[in-house]
């Protein structure tokens, strides 16, 4: 049992990767839309490239979207409007009219004329309430059939134009008065009608909508059917018209037929195999070409998390509406991975993700071509992501590539640009704008996964930051030394293709531990007093060695990223504090060498190895007297060769050729620092 537990503990990293691999596969398959995939590809207006196709089962021919929309439009045009009638309103209005009429018209008018005017007013009311007055204004078509209800009973049926709307009441009264020739009394009538006329019709929205829904529900979405074994299309026959619609119907029916209870498990199993193969390729790539990432479970989790997120977002959009597929900013994936790792890993992961999505998206070849091309452009164009203008330029290029590729595919499919979907170009623009979200996303990932990007490195490289200001105040000599090392290391990194921004930040912070006892280091001694004179060689060596541990402690307190702390840990490797060891040796022949060795570890990356070289060369160069080109060459060679002899670069992925290039850069930079000229022969 104990051996079993020990075995699990020793292999816990691999066990975690296996569990992550399985869980990611299960989650991706779960997220895939639950529908089958038609095995034939066809394009409207192009010849059928496959063998003769016979119906594999009975299925109905579905109507086109245009046909269904036309039927819906016709039903909507012919649907009824329903209005509720208030029968008491007209009675009340007529009673109020009778009372108000005799109060409004003067007694000086003759009785016959008064009776005529009274009857004229009744005619106006008859016209107003012949169908009714609406309680509000509507924008319905005048030809719309309108049904007037008294409770549940239909009272009248007419066109909507015969109903009087609120905005038309005054106009209608004026027309009727003018037609009945009541000149001189218009104002009297208007004052009466303005006071007594009330609406008696209200729109029954619920009944109108329910009636429309009932009619729409009767629409048949199919027309005719195809029997099993019927020839659908022959090889070479052009896919158009009725043939195209039959194929589309078969494709849609096939998707629903495949995911039946009997073969559901087989289809899921097949999807699982394909996802397993894709993710396995990703893991093998990491193990073969990025072993440092493969060995870091946090980084592997981060990569798999990003793949899952892209599948999740795409699946959600597909389930909602596949027309919005190209609004998903898939190019965020290579951008993020390039920011934290490198371009090759970013592109490979992007391709694997696109292959996975190709299993579920419509027009998979077109989709994969567009996305892989955009991913390549992303990797090739985006450099120095911390510069905002570079991201905007890259997003513009990505959007342009999407538009050009989509335009080319559309012309190939349709043969013309007459029916091109311009709204798709708008989706590509929105996709480009969504890609700009990568900047805040990188910040969130840094906090969640403890990673560091070039954007954060740029912030850390600011010499006005709190920690570097403190270093310049407490240990000005060390601060100046760190700046010189940063310049040397950055130049060397550019020469061999290392991460120049990372190494510059590492160089700026590598000696922050010296702030604890600044005067014990020669670059900070300005008074001529050396505190080491009061200490034994062993005590002095301990103070010198402790600046590494002190630096790690200060860095963690100030929340510096682990990638930066690695430079503090490794910049002396397991080298010897040679001066104090020799001093102790002269006093005690039995002095232990282990007491004068830095705790390490040795540099384990190209960047940390470069920093060790530059730090040693810059520090030792202060001891050069009357430097010449030949002296500098010998000096650089000796220091770096000693580091190589003590196997300080054994764990770093740096080659002899790269070390020679770094030596060349350091020699050239030191010659510039000391303003050396060519030595002419005497």
CSV table of N, CA and C in Angstrom, one decimal, residues 69-144:
chain,number,residue,atom,x,y,z
A,69,UNK,N,-41.9,32.2,-45.4
A,69,UNK,CA,-42.0,33.7,-45.1
A,69,UNK,C,-43.2,34.3,-46.0
A,70,UNK,N,-43.3,33.9,-47.2
A,70,UNK,CA,-44.4,34.4,-48.1
A,70,UNK,C,-45.7,34.0,-47.6
A,71,UNK,N,-45.9,32.7,-47.1
A,71,UNK,CA,-47.1,32.3,-46.5
A,71,UNK,C,-47.5,33.0,-45.3
A,72,UNK,N,-46.5,33.2,-44.4
A,72,UNK,CA,-46.7,34.0,-43.2
A,72,UNK,C,-47.1,35.4,-43.5
A,73,UNK,N,-46.5,36.0,-44.5
A,73,UNK,CA,-46.8,37.4,-44.8
A,73,UNK,C,-48.3,37.5,-45.3
A,74,UNK,N,-48.7,36.5,-46.1
A,74,UNK,CA,-50.0,36.5,-46.7
A,74,UNK,C,-51.0,36.3,-45.5
A,75,UNK,N,-50.8,35.4,-44.6
A,75,UNK,CA,-51.7,35.2,-43.5
A,75,UNK,C,-51.8,36.5,-42.6
A,76,UNK,N,-50.6,37.1,-42.4
A,76,UNK,CA,-50.6,38.3,-41.6
A,76,UNK,C,-51.4,39.4,-42.3
A,77,UNK,N,-51.4,39.5,-43.6
A,77,UNK,CA,-52.1,40.5,-44.3
A,77,UNK,C,-53.6,40.2,-44.3
A,78,UNK,N,-54.0,39.0,-44.3
A,78,UNK,CA,-55.4,38.6,-44.3
A,78,UNK,C,-56.0,38.4,-42.9
A,79,UNK,N,-55.2,38.5,-41.9
A,79,UNK,CA,-55.7,38.2,-40.5
A,79,UNK,C,-56.7,39.3,-40.1
A,80,UNK,N,-57.6,39.0,-39.2
A,80,UNK,CA,-58.6,40.0,-38.7
A,80,UNK,C,-58.0,40.8,-37.5
A,81,UNK,N,-58.6,42.0,-37.4
A,81,UNK,CA,-58.4,42.8,-36.2
A,81,UNK,C,-59.7,42.8,-35.4
A,82,UNK,N,-59.5,42.7,-34.1
A,82,UNK,CA,-60.7,42.5,-33.2
A,82,UNK,C,-60.8,43.8,-32.3
A,83,UNK,N,-62.0,44.3,-32.2
A,83,UNK,CA,-62.3,45.5,-31.4
A,83,UNK,C,-63.5,45.2,-30.5
A,84,UNK,N,-63.4,45.7,-29.3
A,84,UNK,CA,-64.5,45.5,-28.3
A,84,UNK,C,-65.4,46.8,-28.4
A,85,UNK,N,-66.7,46.6,-28.5
A,85,UNK,CA,-67.7,47.7,-28.6
A,85,UNK,C,-68.3,48.0,-27.2
A,86,UNK,N,-68.3,49.2,-26.8
A,86,UNK,CA,-69.0,49.6,-25.6
A,86,UNK,C,-70.4,50.2,-26.0
A,87,UNK,N,-71.4,49.5,-25.8
A,87,UNK,CA,-72.8,49.9,-26.4
A,87,UNK,C,-73.4,51.1,-25.6
A,88,UNK,N,-73.0,51.3,-24.4
A,88,UNK,CA,-73.6,52.4,-23.6
A,88,UNK,C,-73.0,53.7,-24.0
A,89,UNK,N,-71.9,53.8,-24.6
A,89,UNK,CA,-71.3,55.1,-25.0
A,89,UNK,C,-72.1,55.9,-25.9
A,90,UNK,N,-72.6,55.2,-27.0
A,90,UNK,CA,-73.4,55.9,-28.0
A,90,UNK,C,-74.7,56.5,-27.4
A,91,UNK,N,-75.4,55.7,-26.5
A,91,UNK,CA,-76.6,56.2,-25.8
A,91,UNK,C,-76.3,57.5,-25.0
A,92,UNK,N,-75.2,57.4,-24.3
A,92,UNK,CA,-74.8,58.5,-23.4
A,92,UNK,C,-74.5,59.7,-24.2
A,93,UNK,N,-73.8,59.5,-25.4
A,93,UNK,CA,-73.4,60.6,-26.2
A,93,UNK,C,-74.6,61.3,-26.8
A,94,UNK,N,-75.6,60.6,-27.2
A,94,UNK,CA,-76.8,61.1,-27.8
A,94,UNK,C,-77.6,61.9,-26.8
A,95,UNK,N,-77.7,61.4,-25.6
A,95,UNK,CA,-78.4,62.1,-24.5
A,95,UNK,C,-77.7,63.4,-24.2
A,96,UNK,N,-76.3,63.3,-24.1
A,96,UNK,CA,-75.6,64.5,-23.8
A,96,UNK,C,-75.7,65.5,-24.9
A,97,UNK,N,-75.8,65.0,-26.2
A,97,UNK,CA,-75.9,65.9,-27.3
A,97,UNK,C,-77.2,66.7,-27.3
A,98,UNK,N,-78.3,66.0,-26.9
A,98,UNK,CA,-79.6,66.6,-26.9
A,98,UNK,C,-79.6,67.8,-25.8
A,99,UNK,N,-79.0,67.5,-24.7
A,99,UNK,CA,-79.0,68.5,-23.6
A,99,UNK,C,-78.1,69.7,-24.0
A,100,UNK,N,-77.0,69.4,-24.5
A,100,UNK,CA,-76.0,70.4,-24.8
A,100,UNK,C,-76.4,71.3,-26.0
A,101,UNK,N,-77.1,70.6,-27.0
A,101,UNK,CA,-77.5,71.3,-28.2
A,101,UNK,C,-78.3,72.6,-27.9
A,102,UNK,N,-79.4,72.4,-27.1
A,102,UNK,CA,-80.3,73.5,-26.8
A,102,UNK,C,-79.6,74.6,-25.8
A,103,UNK,N,-78.6,74.2,-25.1
A,103,UNK,CA,-77.9,75.1,-24.3
A,103,UNK,C,-76.9,76.0,-25.1
A,104,UNK,N,-76.5,75.4,-26.2
A,104,UNK,CA,-75.4,76.0,-27.1
A,104,UNK,C,-76.0,77.0,-28.1
A,105,UNK,N,-77.1,76.6,-28.8
A,105,UNK,CA,-77.6,77.4,-29.8
A,105,UNK,C,-78.5,78.5,-29.2
A,106,UNK,N,-78.5,79.7,-29.7
A,106,UNK,CA,-79.3,80.9,-29.2
A,106,UNK,C,-80.8,80.7,-29.4
A,107,UNK,N,-81.6,81.4,-28.6
A,107,UNK,CA,-83.0,81.3,-28.8
A,107,UNK,C,-83.5,82.1,-30.0
A,108,UNK,N,-82.7,82.9,-30.5
A,108,UNK,CA,-83.1,83.8,-31.6
A,108,UNK,C,-83.3,83.0,-32.9
A,109,UNK,N,-82.8,81.8,-33.0
A,109,UNK,CA,-82.9,80.9,-34.2
A,109,UNK,C,-84.4,80.4,-34.2
A,110,UNK,N,-84.9,80.4,-35.4
A,110,UNK,CA,-86.3,79.9,-35.6
A,110,UNK,C,-86.4,78.4,-35.2
A,111,UNK,N,-87.6,78.0,-34.9
A,111,UNK,CA,-87.8,76.6,-34.5
A,111,UNK,C,-87.5,75.6,-35.6
A,112,UNK,N,-88.0,76.0,-36.9
A,112,UNK,CA,-87.7,75.1,-38.0
A,112,UNK,C,-86.2,74.9,-38.3
A,113,UNK,N,-85.5,76.0,-38.2
A,113,UNK,CA,-84.1,76.0,-38.5
A,113,UNK,C,-83.4,75.2,-37.3
A,114,UNK,N,-83.9,75.4,-36.1
A,114,UNK,CA,-83.2,74.7,-35.0
A,114,UNK,C,-83.4,73.2,-35.1
A,115,UNK,N,-84.6,72.8,-35.6
A,115,UNK,CA,-84.9,71.3,-35.8
A,115,UNK,C,-84.0,70.8,-36.9
A,116,UNK,N,-83.8,71.6,-38.0
A,116,UNK,CA,-82.9,71.2,-39.1
A,116,UNK,C,-81.4,71.0,-38.6
A,117,UNK,N,-81.0,72.0,-37.8
A,117,UNK,CA,-79.6,71.9,-37.2
A,117,UNK,C,-79.5,70.7,-36.3
A,118,UNK,N,-80.5,70.4,-35.5
A,118,UNK,CA,-80.5,69.3,-34.6
A,118,UNK,C,-80.4,68.0,-35.3
A,119,UNK,N,-81.2,67.9,-36.4
A,119,UNK,CA,-81.1,66.6,-37.2
A,119,UNK,C,-79.7,66.5,-37.9
A,120,UNK,N,-79.2,67.6,-38.3
A,120,UNK,CA,-77.8,67.6,-38.9
A,120,UNK,C,-76.8,67.0,-37.9
A,121,UNK,N,-76.9,67.5,-36.7
A,121,UNK,CA,-76.0,66.9,-35.7
A,121,UNK,C,-76.2,65.5,-35.4
A,122,UNK,N,-77.5,65.0,-35.5
A,122,UNK,CA,-77.7,63.6,-35.3
A,122,UNK,C,-77.1,62.8,-36.5
A,123,UNK,N,-77.2,63.4,-37.7
A,123,UNK,CA,-76.6,62.7,-38.9
A,123,UNK,C,-75.1,62.5,-38.7
A,124,UNK,N,-74.5,63.6,-38.1
A,124,UNK,CA,-73.0,63.5,-37.8
A,124,UNK,C,-72.7,62.4,-36.8
A,125,UNK,N,-73.5,62.3,-35.8
A,125,UNK,CA,-73.3,61.2,-34.8
A,125,UNK,C,-73.6,59.8,-35.4
A,126,UNK,N,-74.6,59.8,-36.3
A,126,UNK,CA,-74.9,58.5,-37.0
A,126,UNK,C,-73.6,58.0,-37.8
A,127,UNK,N,-73.0,59.0,-38.4
A,127,UNK,CA,-71.8,58.7,-39.2
A,127,UNK,C,-70.6,58.2,-38.3
A,128,UNK,N,-70.4,59.0,-37.2
A,128,UNK,CA,-69.3,58.7,-36.3
A,128,UNK,C,-69.5,57.3,-35.7
A,129,UNK,N,-70.7,57.0,-35.3
A,129,UNK,CA,-70.9,55.7,-34.6
A,129,UNK,C,-71.5,54.6,-35.5
A,130,UNK,N,-71.5,54.9,-36.8
A,130,UNK,CA,-72.0,53.8,-37.7
A,130,UNK,C,-71.1,52.5,-37.5
A,131,UNK,N,-69.8,52.7,-37.4
A,131,UNK,CA,-68.9,51.6,-37.0
A,131,UNK,C,-68.2,51.8,-35.6
A,132,UNK,N,-68.0,53.1,-35.4
A,132,UNK,CA,-67.4,53.4,-34.0
A,132,UNK,C,-66.2,54.3,-34.1
A,133,UNK,N,-65.9,54.8,-32.9
A,133,UNK,CA,-64.7,55.7,-32.7
A,133,UNK,C,-63.7,55.0,-31.8
A,134,UNK,N,-62.5,54.9,-32.3
A,134,UNK,CA,-61.4,54.2,-31.6
A,134,UNK,C,-60.9,55.1,-30.5
A,135,UNK,N,-60.4,54.4,-29.4
A,135,UNK,CA,-59.9,55.2,-28.3
A,135,UNK,C,-58.4,55.6,-28.4
A,136,UNK,N,-57.8,55.2,-29.5
A,136,UNK,CA,-56.4,55.6,-29.8
A,136,UNK,C,-56.1,55.4,-31.3
A,137,UNK,N,-54.9,55.9,-31.7
A,137,UNK,CA,-54.5,55.8,-33.1
A,137,UNK,C,-53.7,54.6,-33.4
A,138,UNK,N,-53.9,54.0,-34.6
A,138,UNK,CA,-53.2,52.8,-35.0
A,138,UNK,C,-52.6,53.0,-36.4
A,139,UNK,N,-51.6,52.1,-36.7
A,139,UNK,CA,-51.0,52.2,-38.0
A,139,UNK,C,-51.3,51.0,-38.9
A,140,UNK,N,-52.5,50.4,-38.7
A,140,UNK,CA,-52.9,49.2,-39.5
A,140,UNK,C,-53.2,49.6,-40.9
A,141,UNK,N,-53.1,48.7,-41.8
A,141,UNK,CA,-53.5,48.9,-43.2
A,141,UNK,C,-55.0,49.2,-43.3
A,142,UNK,N,-55.4,50.1,-44.2
A,142,UNK,CA,-56.8,50.5,-44.3
A,142,UNK,C,-57.6,49.3,-44.8
A,143,UNK,N,-57.0,48.4,-45.5
A,143,UNK,CA,-57.7,47.3,-46.1
A,143,UNK,C,-57.9,46.1,-45.1
A,144,UNK,N,-57.3,46.2,-43.9
A,144,UNK,CA,-57.4,45.2,-42.9
A,144,UNK,C,-58.9,44.9,-42.5
